[in-house]
mmCIF file of C-alpha atoms and ligand atoms in Angstrom:
data_model
loop_
_atom_site.group_PDB
_atom_site.id
_atom_site.type_symbol
_atom_site.label_atom_id
_atom_site.label_comp_id
_atom_site.label_asym_id
_atom_site.label_seq_id
_atom_site.Cartn_x
_atom_site.Cartn_y
_atom_site.Cartn_z
ATOM 1 C CA UNK A 1 -9.358 -2.032 -21.252
ATOM 2 C CA UNK A 2 -6.723 -4.611 -19.961
ATOM 3 C CA UNK A 3 -8.548 -6.227 -16.988
ATOM 4 C CA UNK A 4 -6.226 -9.004 -16.358
ATOM 5 C CA UNK A 5 -5.273 -7.592 -12.745
ATOM 6 C CA UNK A 6 -8.983 -7.535 -11.877
ATOM 7 C CA UNK A 7 -9.528 -11.254 -13.016
ATOM 8 C CA UNK A 8 -6.539 -12.367 -11.179
ATOM 9 C CA UNK A 9 -7.841 -10.751 -8.276
ATOM 10 C CA UNK A 10 -11.158 -12.771 -8.714
ATOM 11 C CA UNK A 11 -9.183 -15.905 -9.050
ATOM 12 C CA UNK A 12 -10.207 -16.196 -12.881
ATOM 13 C CA UNK A 13 -8.005 -17.537 -15.396
ATOM 14 C CA UNK A 14 -5.938 -15.046 -17.176
ATOM 15 C CA UNK A 15 -3.849 -15.328 -20.455
ATOM 16 C CA UNK A 16 -0.766 -14.143 -18.439
ATOM 17 C CA UNK A 17 0.129 -13.117 -14.771
ATOM 18 C CA UNK A 18 -0.618 -9.400 -14.438
ATOM 19 C CA UNK A 19 1.984 -7.519 -12.596
ATOM 20 C CA UNK A 20 2.179 -3.852 -10.797
ATOM 21 C CA UNK A 21 4.924 -2.785 -8.297
ATOM 22 C CA UNK A 22 4.247 -1.280 -4.829
ATOM 23 C CA UNK A 23 5.572 2.480 -4.984
ATOM 24 C CA UNK A 24 5.943 2.048 -8.906
ATOM 25 C CA UNK A 25 5.482 5.984 -9.114
ATOM 26 C CA UNK A 26 8.134 7.516 -7.448
ATOM 27 C CA UNK A 27 11.704 8.696 -7.161
ATOM 28 C CA UNK A 28 13.352 5.867 -8.986
ATOM 29 C CA UNK A 29 11.823 7.388 -12.043
ATOM 30 C CA UNK A 30 13.616 10.301 -13.728
ATOM 31 C CA UNK A 31 10.296 11.489 -15.074
ATOM 32 C CA UNK A 32 8.938 11.578 -11.520
ATOM 33 C CA UNK A 33 11.849 13.613 -10.183
ATOM 34 C CA UNK A 34 11.217 16.128 -13.061
ATOM 35 C CA UNK A 35 7.689 16.800 -11.898
ATOM 36 C CA UNK A 36 8.922 16.448 -8.263
ATOM 37 C CA UNK A 37 11.537 19.215 -8.953
ATOM 38 C CA UNK A 38 9.050 22.179 -9.109
ATOM 39 C CA UNK A 39 6.751 21.175 -6.086
ATOM 40 C CA UNK A 40 7.238 19.738 -2.605
ATOM 41 C CA UNK A 41 5.856 16.212 -2.042
ATOM 42 C CA UNK A 42 2.798 17.480 -0.095
ATOM 43 C CA UNK A 43 1.960 19.962 -2.963
ATOM 44 C CA UNK A 44 2.318 17.119 -5.414
ATOM 45 C CA UNK A 45 -0.010 14.911 -3.350
ATOM 46 C CA UNK A 46 -2.729 17.789 -3.425
ATOM 47 C CA UNK A 47 -2.374 18.635 -7.172
ATOM 48 C CA UNK A 48 -4.767 16.450 -9.176
ATOM 49 C CA UNK A 49 -3.335 16.952 -12.500
ATOM 50 C CA UNK A 50 0.287 16.324 -11.356
ATOM 51 C CA UNK A 51 -0.890 13.157 -9.295
ATOM 52 C CA UNK A 52 -2.499 11.980 -12.656
ATOM 53 C CA UNK A 53 0.836 12.492 -14.461
ATOM 54 C CA UNK A 54 2.957 10.593 -12.046
ATOM 55 C CA UNK A 55 0.309 7.860 -11.548
ATOM 56 C CA UNK A 56 0.470 7.159 -15.479
ATOM 57 C CA UNK A 57 4.241 7.170 -15.596
ATOM 58 C CA UNK A 58 5.025 3.625 -14.614
ATOM 59 C CA UNK A 59 2.000 2.322 -16.699
ATOM 60 C CA UNK A 60 3.202 4.129 -19.939
ATOM 61 C CA UNK A 61 6.952 3.594 -19.520
ATOM 62 C CA UNK A 62 7.018 0.051 -17.833
ATOM 63 C CA UNK A 63 3.842 -1.496 -18.969
ATOM 64 C CA UNK A 64 2.262 -2.343 -15.525
ATOM 65 C CA UNK A 65 -1.022 -4.127 -15.579
ATOM 66 C CA UNK A 66 -2.645 -1.757 -12.808
ATOM 67 C CA UNK A 67 -1.925 1.782 -11.581
ATOM 68 C CA UNK A 68 -1.953 2.821 -8.005
ATOM 69 C CA UNK A 69 -3.401 6.432 -7.043
ATOM 70 C CA UNK A 70 -0.343 8.680 -6.399
ATOM 71 C CA UNK A 71 -0.856 9.686 -2.956
ATOM 72 C CA UNK A 72 0.374 8.917 0.678
ATOM 73 C CA UNK A 73 -1.144 7.067 3.484
ATOM 74 C CA UNK A 74 -0.650 10.038 5.727
ATOM 75 C CA UNK A 75 -2.738 12.243 3.896
ATOM 76 C CA UNK A 76 -5.660 11.058 5.524
ATOM 77 C CA UNK A 77 -4.031 11.391 8.978
ATOM 78 C CA UNK A 78 -3.524 15.172 7.868
ATOM 79 C CA UNK A 79 -7.046 15.327 7.097
ATOM 80 C CA UNK A 80 -7.936 14.249 10.509
ATOM 81 C CA UNK A 81 -6.276 17.162 11.825
ATOM 82 C CA UNK A 82 -2.639 16.127 12.436
ATOM 83 C CA UNK A 83 -0.323 18.704 10.781
ATOM 84 C CA UNK A 84 2.048 16.782 8.461
ATOM 85 C CA UNK A 85 5.586 17.620 7.370
ATOM 86 C CA UNK A 86 7.962 16.036 4.799
ATOM 87 C CA UNK A 87 11.634 17.337 4.731
ATOM 88 C CA UNK A 88 13.929 16.210 2.124
ATOM 89 C CA UNK A 89 15.829 13.259 3.170
ATOM 90 C CA UNK A 90 13.999 12.494 6.147
ATOM 91 C CA UNK A 91 10.564 10.468 6.696
ATOM 92 C CA UNK A 92 7.331 12.136 7.549
ATOM 93 C CA UNK A 93 6.915 14.305 10.776
ATOM 94 C CA UNK A 94 4.039 14.867 13.004
ATOM 95 C CA UNK A 95 4.993 17.595 15.670
ATOM 96 C CA UNK A 96 1.718 17.177 17.502
ATOM 97 C CA UNK A 97 1.928 13.588 18.633
ATOM 98 C CA UNK A 98 -1.325 11.742 19.688
ATOM 99 C CA UNK A 99 -0.245 10.247 23.129
ATOM 100 C CA UNK A 100 -3.319 11.279 25.222
ATOM 101 C CA UNK A 101 -7.206 11.526 25.257
ATOM 102 C CA UNK A 102 -7.171 15.100 24.700
ATOM 103 C CA UNK A 103 -4.889 15.091 21.852
ATOM 104 C CA UNK A 104 -7.073 12.216 20.241
ATOM 105 C CA UNK A 105 -10.249 14.349 20.994
ATOM 106 C CA UNK A 106 -8.816 16.919 18.685
ATOM 107 C CA UNK A 107 -8.637 14.621 15.863
ATOM 108 C CA UNK A 108 -11.802 14.633 13.512
ATOM 109 C CA UNK A 109 -13.501 12.025 11.453
ATOM 110 C CA UNK A 110 -13.503 13.880 8.203
ATOM 111 C CA UNK A 111 -15.905 14.017 5.444
ATOM 112 C CA UNK A 112 -13.737 12.408 2.669
ATOM 113 C CA UNK A 113 -15.022 14.387 -0.280
ATOM 114 C CA UNK A 114 -14.804 17.561 1.610
ATOM 115 C CA UNK A 115 -11.409 17.149 3.349
ATOM 116 C CA UNK A 116 -9.658 15.006 0.718
ATOM 117 C CA UNK A 117 -11.649 15.927 -2.410
ATOM 118 C CA UNK A 118 -8.065 16.257 -4.474
ATOM 119 C CA UNK A 119 -7.669 12.451 -4.087
ATOM 120 C CA UNK A 120 -11.298 11.873 -5.380
ATOM 121 C CA UNK A 121 -10.699 14.356 -8.166
ATOM 122 C CA UNK A 122 -7.259 12.426 -9.074
ATOM 123 C CA UNK A 123 -9.294 9.165 -9.319
ATOM 124 C CA UNK A 124 -12.101 10.552 -11.478
ATOM 125 C CA UNK A 125 -9.412 12.399 -13.804
ATOM 126 C CA UNK A 126 -7.487 8.866 -13.858
ATOM 127 C CA UNK A 127 -10.528 6.733 -14.713
ATOM 128 C CA UNK A 128 -10.735 8.952 -18.180
ATOM 129 C CA UNK A 129 -7.355 8.221 -19.221
ATOM 130 C CA UNK A 130 -6.439 4.548 -17.884
ATOM 131 C CA UNK A 131 -6.527 1.409 -20.029
ATOM 132 C CA UNK A 132 -5.653 -0.634 -16.943
ATOM 133 C CA UNK A 133 -7.554 -0.848 -13.573
ATOM 134 C CA UNK A 134 -7.053 1.859 -10.832
ATOM 135 C CA UNK A 135 -6.107 0.559 -7.130
ATOM 136 C CA UNK A 136 -7.052 3.107 -4.505
ATOM 137 C CA UNK A 137 -5.606 2.749 -1.059
ATOM 138 C CA UNK A 138 -5.151 3.731 2.670
ATOM 139 C CA UNK A 139 -2.755 2.842 5.507
ATOM 140 C CA UNK A 140 -4.124 0.215 7.878
ATOM 141 C CA UNK A 141 -5.104 1.475 11.339
ATOM 142 C CA UNK A 142 -2.177 0.158 13.271
ATOM 143 C CA UNK A 143 0.320 1.435 10.513
ATOM 144 C CA UNK A 144 -1.094 4.857 10.677
ATOM 145 C CA UNK A 145 -1.361 4.887 14.677
ATOM 146 C CA UNK A 146 2.354 4.171 14.767
ATOM 147 C CA UNK A 147 2.995 7.470 12.887
ATOM 148 C CA UNK A 148 0.598 9.629 14.780
ATOM 149 C CA UNK A 149 1.892 8.225 18.191
ATOM 150 C CA UNK A 150 5.477 8.118 17.298
ATOM 151 C CA UNK A 151 5.594 11.543 15.653
ATOM 152 C CA UNK A 152 7.123 10.059 12.582
ATOM 153 C CA UNK A 153 8.936 6.876 11.294
ATOM 154 C CA UNK A 154 10.159 4.493 14.020
ATOM 155 C CA UNK A 155 12.719 1.615 14.705
ATOM 156 C CA UNK A 156 11.741 0.527 18.058
ATOM 157 C CA UNK A 157 8.046 1.662 18.367
ATOM 158 C CA UNK A 158 8.471 2.354 22.083
ATOM 159 C CA UNK A 159 5.520 4.786 22.437
ATOM 160 C CA UNK A 160 3.231 2.595 20.469
ATOM 161 C CA UNK A 161 3.831 -0.367 22.493
ATOM 162 C CA UNK A 162 3.788 1.606 25.579
ATOM 163 C CA UNK A 163 0.313 3.068 24.764
ATOM 164 C CA UNK A 164 -0.791 -0.638 23.501
ATOM 165 C CA UNK A 165 0.210 -2.319 26.707
ATOM 166 C CA UNK A 166 -0.225 0.403 29.271
ATOM 167 C CA UNK A 167 -3.045 2.495 28.086
ATOM 168 C CA UNK A 168 -5.031 -0.318 26.006
ATOM 169 C CA UNK A 169 -8.192 1.698 25.895
ATOM 170 C CA UNK A 170 -6.694 5.116 24.691
ATOM 171 C CA UNK A 171 -4.970 2.660 21.932
ATOM 172 C CA UNK A 172 -8.384 1.185 20.913
ATOM 173 C CA UNK A 173 -9.896 4.618 20.940
ATOM 174 C CA UNK A 174 -7.222 5.948 18.551
ATOM 175 C CA UNK A 175 -7.534 2.748 16.269
ATOM 176 C CA UNK A 176 -11.290 3.340 16.317
ATOM 177 C CA UNK A 177 -11.159 6.866 15.097
ATOM 178 C CA UNK A 178 -8.484 6.005 12.409
ATOM 179 C CA UNK A 179 -10.874 3.062 11.284
ATOM 180 C CA UNK A 180 -14.159 5.361 11.123
ATOM 181 C CA UNK A 181 -12.002 7.711 8.906
ATOM 182 C CA UNK A 182 -10.732 5.281 6.683
ATOM 183 C CA UNK A 183 -14.003 3.612 5.996
ATOM 184 C CA UNK A 184 -15.262 7.039 4.826
ATOM 185 C CA UNK A 185 -12.152 7.740 2.755
ATOM 186 C CA UNK A 186 -12.033 4.314 0.909
ATOM 187 C CA UNK A 187 -15.711 4.434 0.475
ATOM 188 C CA UNK A 188 -15.404 7.921 -1.103
ATOM 189 C CA UNK A 189 -12.492 6.366 -3.495
ATOM 190 C CA UNK A 190 -14.676 3.470 -4.442
ATOM 191 C CA UNK A 191 -17.438 5.921 -5.429
ATOM 192 C CA UNK A 192 -14.975 8.325 -7.222
ATOM 193 C CA UNK A 193 -14.111 5.149 -9.401
ATOM 194 C CA UNK A 194 -11.240 3.109 -7.792
ATOM 195 C CA UNK A 195 -11.438 -0.481 -8.981
ATOM 196 C CA UNK A 196 -9.536 -2.100 -6.307
ATOM 197 C CA UNK A 197 -8.598 -1.133 -2.669
ATOM 198 C CA UNK A 198 -5.433 -1.938 -0.884
ATOM 199 C CA UNK A 199 -4.679 -1.551 2.892
ATOM 200 C CA UNK A 200 -0.990 -1.216 3.455
ATOM 201 C CA UNK A 201 0.148 -2.337 6.924
ATOM 202 C CA UNK A 202 3.650 -1.525 6.621
ATOM 203 C CA UNK A 203 4.498 -1.961 10.434
ATOM 204 C CA UNK A 204 2.082 -5.036 11.284
ATOM 205 C CA UNK A 205 5.040 -7.134 11.356
ATOM 206 C CA UNK A 206 6.390 -5.602 14.681
ATOM 207 C CA UNK A 207 3.523 -7.222 16.540
ATOM 208 C CA UNK A 208 3.383 -10.700 18.210
ATOM 209 C CA UNK A 209 0.478 -12.710 16.574
ATOM 210 C CA UNK A 210 -1.593 -12.526 19.835
ATOM 211 C CA UNK A 211 -1.226 -8.858 19.654
ATOM 212 C CA UNK A 212 -2.052 -8.432 16.036
ATOM 213 C CA UNK A 213 -5.190 -10.583 16.792
ATOM 214 C CA UNK A 214 -6.250 -7.974 19.578
ATOM 215 C CA UNK A 215 -4.872 -4.750 18.710
ATOM 216 C CA UNK A 216 -4.824 -4.468 14.763
ATOM 217 C CA UNK A 217 -6.729 -7.149 12.785
ATOM 218 C CA UNK A 218 -10.331 -6.413 14.163
ATOM 219 C CA UNK A 219 -9.917 -2.829 12.671
ATOM 220 C CA UNK A 220 -9.026 -4.107 9.389
ATOM 221 C CA UNK A 221 -11.925 -6.479 9.446
ATOM 222 C CA UNK A 222 -14.157 -3.595 10.248
ATOM 223 C CA UNK A 223 -12.781 -1.422 7.214
ATOM 224 C CA UNK A 224 -13.205 -4.257 4.834
ATOM 225 C CA UNK A 225 -16.659 -5.263 5.781
ATOM 226 C CA UNK A 226 -17.701 -1.755 5.260
ATOM 227 C CA UNK A 227 -16.232 -1.866 1.646
ATOM 228 C CA UNK A 228 -17.988 -5.176 0.588
ATOM 229 C CA UNK A 229 -20.830 -3.445 -0.701
ATOM 230 C CA UNK A 230 -18.836 -2.032 -3.692
ATOM 231 C CA UNK A 231 -17.938 -5.481 -5.057
ATOM 232 C CA UNK A 232 -14.378 -4.700 -6.067
ATOM 233 C CA UNK A 233 -11.200 -6.720 -4.927
ATOM 234 C CA UNK A 234 -9.919 -5.812 -1.509
ATOM 235 C CA UNK A 235 -6.110 -6.347 -0.897
ATOM 236 C CA UNK A 236 -4.759 -6.511 2.431
ATOM 237 C CA UNK A 237 -0.852 -6.162 2.781
ATOM 238 C CA UNK A 238 0.873 -6.865 5.832
ATOM 239 C CA UNK A 239 4.659 -6.212 5.763
ATOM 240 C CA UNK A 240 6.893 -8.637 7.454
ATOM 241 C CA UNK A 241 3.562 -10.700 7.699
ATOM 242 C CA UNK A 242 4.732 -14.254 7.473
ATOM 243 C CA UNK A 243 4.061 -15.113 11.060
ATOM 244 C CA UNK A 244 0.576 -13.493 10.674
ATOM 245 C CA UNK A 245 -0.577 -15.080 7.275
ATOM 246 C CA UNK A 246 -3.192 -17.257 9.175
ATOM 247 C CA UNK A 247 -4.664 -14.374 10.847
ATOM 248 C CA UNK A 248 -4.617 -11.779 7.781
ATOM 249 C CA UNK A 249 -6.539 -14.694 5.924
ATOM 250 C CA UNK A 250 -9.250 -13.728 8.421
ATOM 251 C CA UNK A 251 -9.070 -10.131 7.499
ATOM 252 C CA UNK A 252 -11.947 -10.228 4.723
ATOM 253 C CA UNK A 253 -9.484 -9.411 1.826
ATOM 254 C CA UNK A 254 -9.999 -10.993 -1.354
ATOM 255 C CA UNK A 255 -6.301 -10.796 -2.159
ATOM 256 C CA UNK A 256 -3.411 -11.264 0.327
ATOM 257 C CA UNK A 257 -0.194 -9.225 -0.098
ATOM 258 C CA UNK A 258 3.009 -11.011 0.539
ATOM 259 C CA UNK A 259 6.472 -9.722 1.518
ATOM 260 C CA UNK A 260 9.583 -11.620 0.007
ATOM 261 C CA UNK A 261 10.430 -13.259 3.528
ATOM 262 C CA UNK A 262 8.272 -16.491 2.757
ATOM 263 C CA UNK A 263 8.548 -18.775 -0.315
ATOM 264 C CA UNK A 264 5.300 -17.973 -1.977
ATOM 265 C CA UNK A 265 4.181 -21.641 -2.378
ATOM 266 C CA UNK A 266 4.170 -22.088 1.135
ATOM 267 C CA UNK A 267 2.119 -18.842 1.512
ATOM 268 C CA UNK A 268 -0.293 -20.140 -1.048
ATOM 269 C CA UNK A 269 -0.954 -23.304 0.962
ATOM 270 C CA UNK A 270 -2.002 -21.067 3.892
ATOM 271 C CA UNK A 271 -3.977 -18.550 2.061
ATOM 272 C CA UNK A 272 -6.020 -21.192 0.617
ATOM 273 C CA UNK A 273 -8.822 -20.071 -2.078
ATOM 274 C CA UNK A 274 -7.713 -16.391 -1.980
ATOM 275 C CA UNK A 275 -5.406 -14.690 -4.703
ATOM 276 C CA UNK A 276 -2.118 -13.608 -3.660
ATOM 277 C CA UNK A 277 0.097 -10.730 -4.749
ATOM 278 C CA UNK A 278 3.938 -10.729 -4.611
ATOM 279 C CA UNK A 279 6.646 -11.502 -3.638
ATOM 280 C CA UNK A 280 9.906 -10.686 -5.236
ATOM 281 C CA UNK A 281 12.354 -9.093 -2.962
ATOM 282 C CA UNK A 282 12.454 -5.535 -4.251
ATOM 283 C CA UNK A 283 16.511 -5.937 -4.218
ATOM 284 C CA UNK A 284 16.366 -8.750 -6.683
ATOM 285 C CA UNK A 285 15.802 -6.111 -9.268
ATOM 286 C CA UNK A 286 19.533 -5.476 -8.965
ATOM 287 C CA UNK A 287 20.276 -9.068 -10.397
ATOM 288 C CA UNK A 288 21.765 -9.253 -13.843
ATOM 289 C CA UNK A 289 19.107 -9.801 -16.580
ATOM 290 C CA UNK A 290 19.424 -13.501 -17.028
ATOM 291 C CA UNK A 291 19.432 -14.186 -13.248
ATOM 292 C CA UNK A 292 16.416 -11.815 -12.794
ATOM 293 C CA UNK A 293 14.559 -13.629 -15.419
ATOM 294 C CA UNK A 294 15.403 -16.769 -14.090
ATOM 295 C CA UNK A 295 14.400 -15.937 -10.427
ATOM 296 C CA UNK A 296 11.009 -14.650 -11.889
ATOM 297 C CA UNK A 297 10.435 -17.685 -13.704
ATOM 298 C CA UNK A 298 10.772 -19.702 -10.692
ATOM 299 C CA UNK A 299 8.445 -17.538 -8.552
ATOM 300 C CA UNK A 300 5.797 -17.932 -11.311
ATOM 301 C CA UNK A 301 6.187 -21.605 -11.047
ATOM 302 C CA UNK A 302 6.021 -21.848 -7.488
ATOM 303 C CA UNK A 303 2.865 -19.439 -7.714
ATOM 304 C CA UNK A 304 1.196 -22.087 -10.120
ATOM 305 C CA UNK A 305 -1.281 -23.254 -7.657
ATOM 306 C CA UNK A 306 -2.504 -19.987 -6.377
ATOM 307 C CA UNK A 307 -6.114 -19.191 -6.722
ATOM 308 C CA UNK A 308 -5.343 -16.135 -8.584
ATOM 309 C CA UNK A 309 -1.654 -14.553 -8.498
ATOM 310 C CA UNK A 310 -0.831 -10.746 -9.169
ATOM 311 C CA UNK A 311 2.915 -10.379 -9.493
ATOM 312 C CA UNK A 312 4.372 -7.595 -7.338
ATOM 313 C CA UNK A 313 7.428 -6.889 -5.171
ATOM 314 C CA UNK A 314 7.587 -8.032 -1.501
ATOM 315 C CA UNK A 315 7.484 -4.224 -0.755
ATOM 316 C CA UNK A 316 7.992 -0.817 -2.190
ATOM 317 C CA UNK A 317 10.481 -0.583 -5.101
ATOM 318 C CA UNK A 318 13.833 1.219 -3.824
ATOM 319 C CA UNK A 319 14.476 4.657 -4.819
ATOM 320 C CA UNK A 320 17.960 3.920 -6.324
ATOM 321 C CA UNK A 321 16.596 0.873 -8.655
ATOM 322 C CA UNK A 322 17.395 1.553 -12.231
ATOM 323 C CA UNK A 323 14.209 1.800 -14.115
ATOM 324 C CA UNK A 324 15.653 -0.456 -16.843
ATOM 325 C CA UNK A 325 15.551 -3.244 -14.390
ATOM 326 C CA UNK A 326 11.991 -2.980 -13.425
ATOM 327 C CA UNK A 327 11.230 -2.989 -17.159
ATOM 328 C CA UNK A 328 13.115 -6.379 -17.580
ATOM 329 C CA UNK A 329 11.142 -7.715 -14.528
ATOM 330 C CA UNK A 330 7.649 -6.635 -16.231
ATOM 331 C CA UNK A 331 8.680 -8.236 -19.621
ATOM 332 C CA UNK A 332 9.930 -11.340 -18.180
ATOM 333 C CA UNK A 333 6.692 -11.630 -15.932
ATOM 334 C CA UNK A 334 4.619 -11.222 -19.144
ATOM 335 C CA UNK A 335 6.750 -13.567 -21.309
ATOM 336 C CA UNK A 336 7.130 -16.418 -18.805
ATOM 337 C CA UNK A 337 3.825 -16.574 -17.632
ATOM 338 C CA UNK A 338 1.973 -16.315 -20.929
ATOM 339 C CA UNK A 339 -0.341 -19.308 -21.417
HETATM 340 O O1 CP3 B 1 2.787 3.135 -4.735
HETATM 341 C C1 CP3 B 1 2.727 3.889 -5.569
HETATM 342 O O2 CP3 B 1 3.394 4.431 -6.477
HETATM 343 C C2 CP3 B 1 1.522 5.125 -5.057
HETATM 344 C C3 CP3 B 1 2.092 6.219 -4.161
HETATM 345 C C4 CP3 B 1 2.404 5.783 -2.757
HETATM 346 C C5 CP3 B 1 3.398 6.655 -1.993
HETATM 347 N N1 CP3 B 1 3.298 6.217 -0.713
HETATM 348 C C6 CP3 B 1 4.170 7.871 -2.441
HETATM 349 C C7 CP3 B 1 5.373 8.327 -1.841
HETATM 350 C C8 CP3 B 1 2.194 4.761 -1.754
HETATM 351 C C9 CP3 B 1 0.989 3.623 -1.979
HETATM 352 C C10 CP3 B 1 2.579 5.295 -0.408
HETATM 353 C C11 CP3 B 1 2.203 4.360 0.630
HETATM 354 C C12 CP3 B 1 2.980 4.581 1.903
HETATM 355 N N2 CP3 B 1 3.322 5.932 2.706
HETATM 356 C C13 CP3 B 1 3.300 3.900 2.806
HETATM 357 C C14 CP3 B 1 2.776 2.181 2.972
HETATM 358 C C15 CP3 B 1 3.841 1.485 1.933
HETATM 359 C C16 CP3 B 1 5.141 1.285 2.341
HETATM 360 O O3 CP3 B 1 6.150 1.819 1.824
HETATM 361 O O4 CP3 B 1 5.311 0.659 3.419
HETATM 362 C C17 CP3 B 1 4.029 4.269 4.082
HETATM 363 C C18 CP3 B 1 4.466 3.739 5.284
HETATM 364 C C19 CP3 B 1 4.013 5.882 3.548
HETATM 365 C C20 CP3 B 1 4.612 6.595 4.652
HETATM 366 C C21 CP3 B 1 5.660 7.384 3.919
HETATM 367 N N3 CP3 B 1 5.482 8.275 2.592
HETATM 368 C C22 CP3 B 1 6.939 7.493 4.154
HETATM 369 C C23 CP3 B 1 7.555 6.823 5.604
HETATM 370 C C24 CP3 B 1 7.827 8.138 3.407
HETATM 371 C C25 CP3 B 1 9.164 8.867 3.273
HETATM 372 C C26 CP3 B 1 10.038 7.508 3.042
HETATM 373 C C27 CP3 B 1 10.658 7.601 1.650
HETATM 374 O O5 CP3 B 1 10.373 6.609 0.994
HETATM 375 O O6 CP3 B 1 10.790 8.821 1.143
HETATM 376 C C28 CP3 B 1 6.885 8.754 2.432
HETATM 377 C C29 CP3 B 1 7.220 9.459 1.225
HETATM 378 C C30 CP3 B 1 6.698 9.186 -0.130
HETATM 379 N N4 CP3 B 1 5.502 8.573 -0.196
HETATM 380 C C31 CP3 B 1 7.318 9.256 -1.284
HETATM 381 C C32 CP3 B 1 6.628 8.812 -2.271
HETATM 382 C C33 CP3 B 1 6.869 8.730 -3.966
HETATM 383 C C34 CP3 B 1 8.665 10.014 -1.470
HETATM 384 C C35 CP3 B 1 8.491 11.524 -1.483
HETATM 385 C C36 CP3 B 1 9.428 12.084 -2.241
HETATM 386 O O7 CP3 B 1 9.119 12.353 -3.471
HETATM 387 O O8 CP3 B 1 10.162 12.747 -1.845
#
């Protein structure tokens, strides 16, 4: 069992810096495309055997030091009673948006083993196969709320901010319901065998720090506090979150995920005695081999003072990235960090 990733999360010494990549199972891999060619994305998410297969692909093909459960953050929103659609070439769609108390009242706080048993089954199957740790995950409440309120992806988040500022009570009620569901969902993942848990806050970066502190962070804190009992590493990743770092440190996470917009050394100073995960620009994978290795070497050096460093991209790997480039990065991290 390769437990380098878990050790780094706990700030323990490791023989080399572990690496995994957000969205490592996905469309950039021809092997994923092949599986996906026969089923829709949601069918894939609900088929444990296929989820196991695509979860293993980046570990086996590229040598990642951790696996991340193949699923989607919006699967839980669907289980709460919000019908979810994915169409080729466009993002997720919720036709029934949540913009008033009546719509919110129709959402439920589901029993995770009942409503998302396929996720727990995937985790149990993966644990029998994997030689590296398995990361479970969920969306952070603010990010999930934006999808429910907007009805899908957004650029300006008009409806979300309108609700936040004009109907704060409704907004907090929605956040509470997502939080309660997420706690049950992640507790079930931990019981099924997830060895670390990550909260993805993809849209936290659109918030002013004062609004993040008031409307988003308390719910992250509540979720992470409810997971402490499992004694597994908890990772909080706020995309575009460089200006929220001081607050994110108070989330209760053991590991702070970093996007690429902040030098890692600067972030490490703010994070103190917590581990960090990041933070190569996903598009830097397009650099020619020598320059990519150089860039990775510098990042590793700048992270030298971290109380634990897990190498990752600053956000998900882009779908048009050549898999060979991801492999160059994995090998470079392993070689250049070997001590
Ligand atoms: O990281 C992994 O390898 C595990 C799988 C994973 C997926 N989504 C698979 C996926 C994870 C961890 C996620 C998280 C997720 N999903 C986030 C948070 C991380 C982030 O990227 O900010 C968000 C915001 C979503 C919601 C979502 N899912 C969107 C907006 C989209 C469409 C955009 C896109 O990239 O196509 C998805 C679809 C999705 N989720 C795909 C995959 C592999 C592509 C679906 C396909 O095969 O067509």
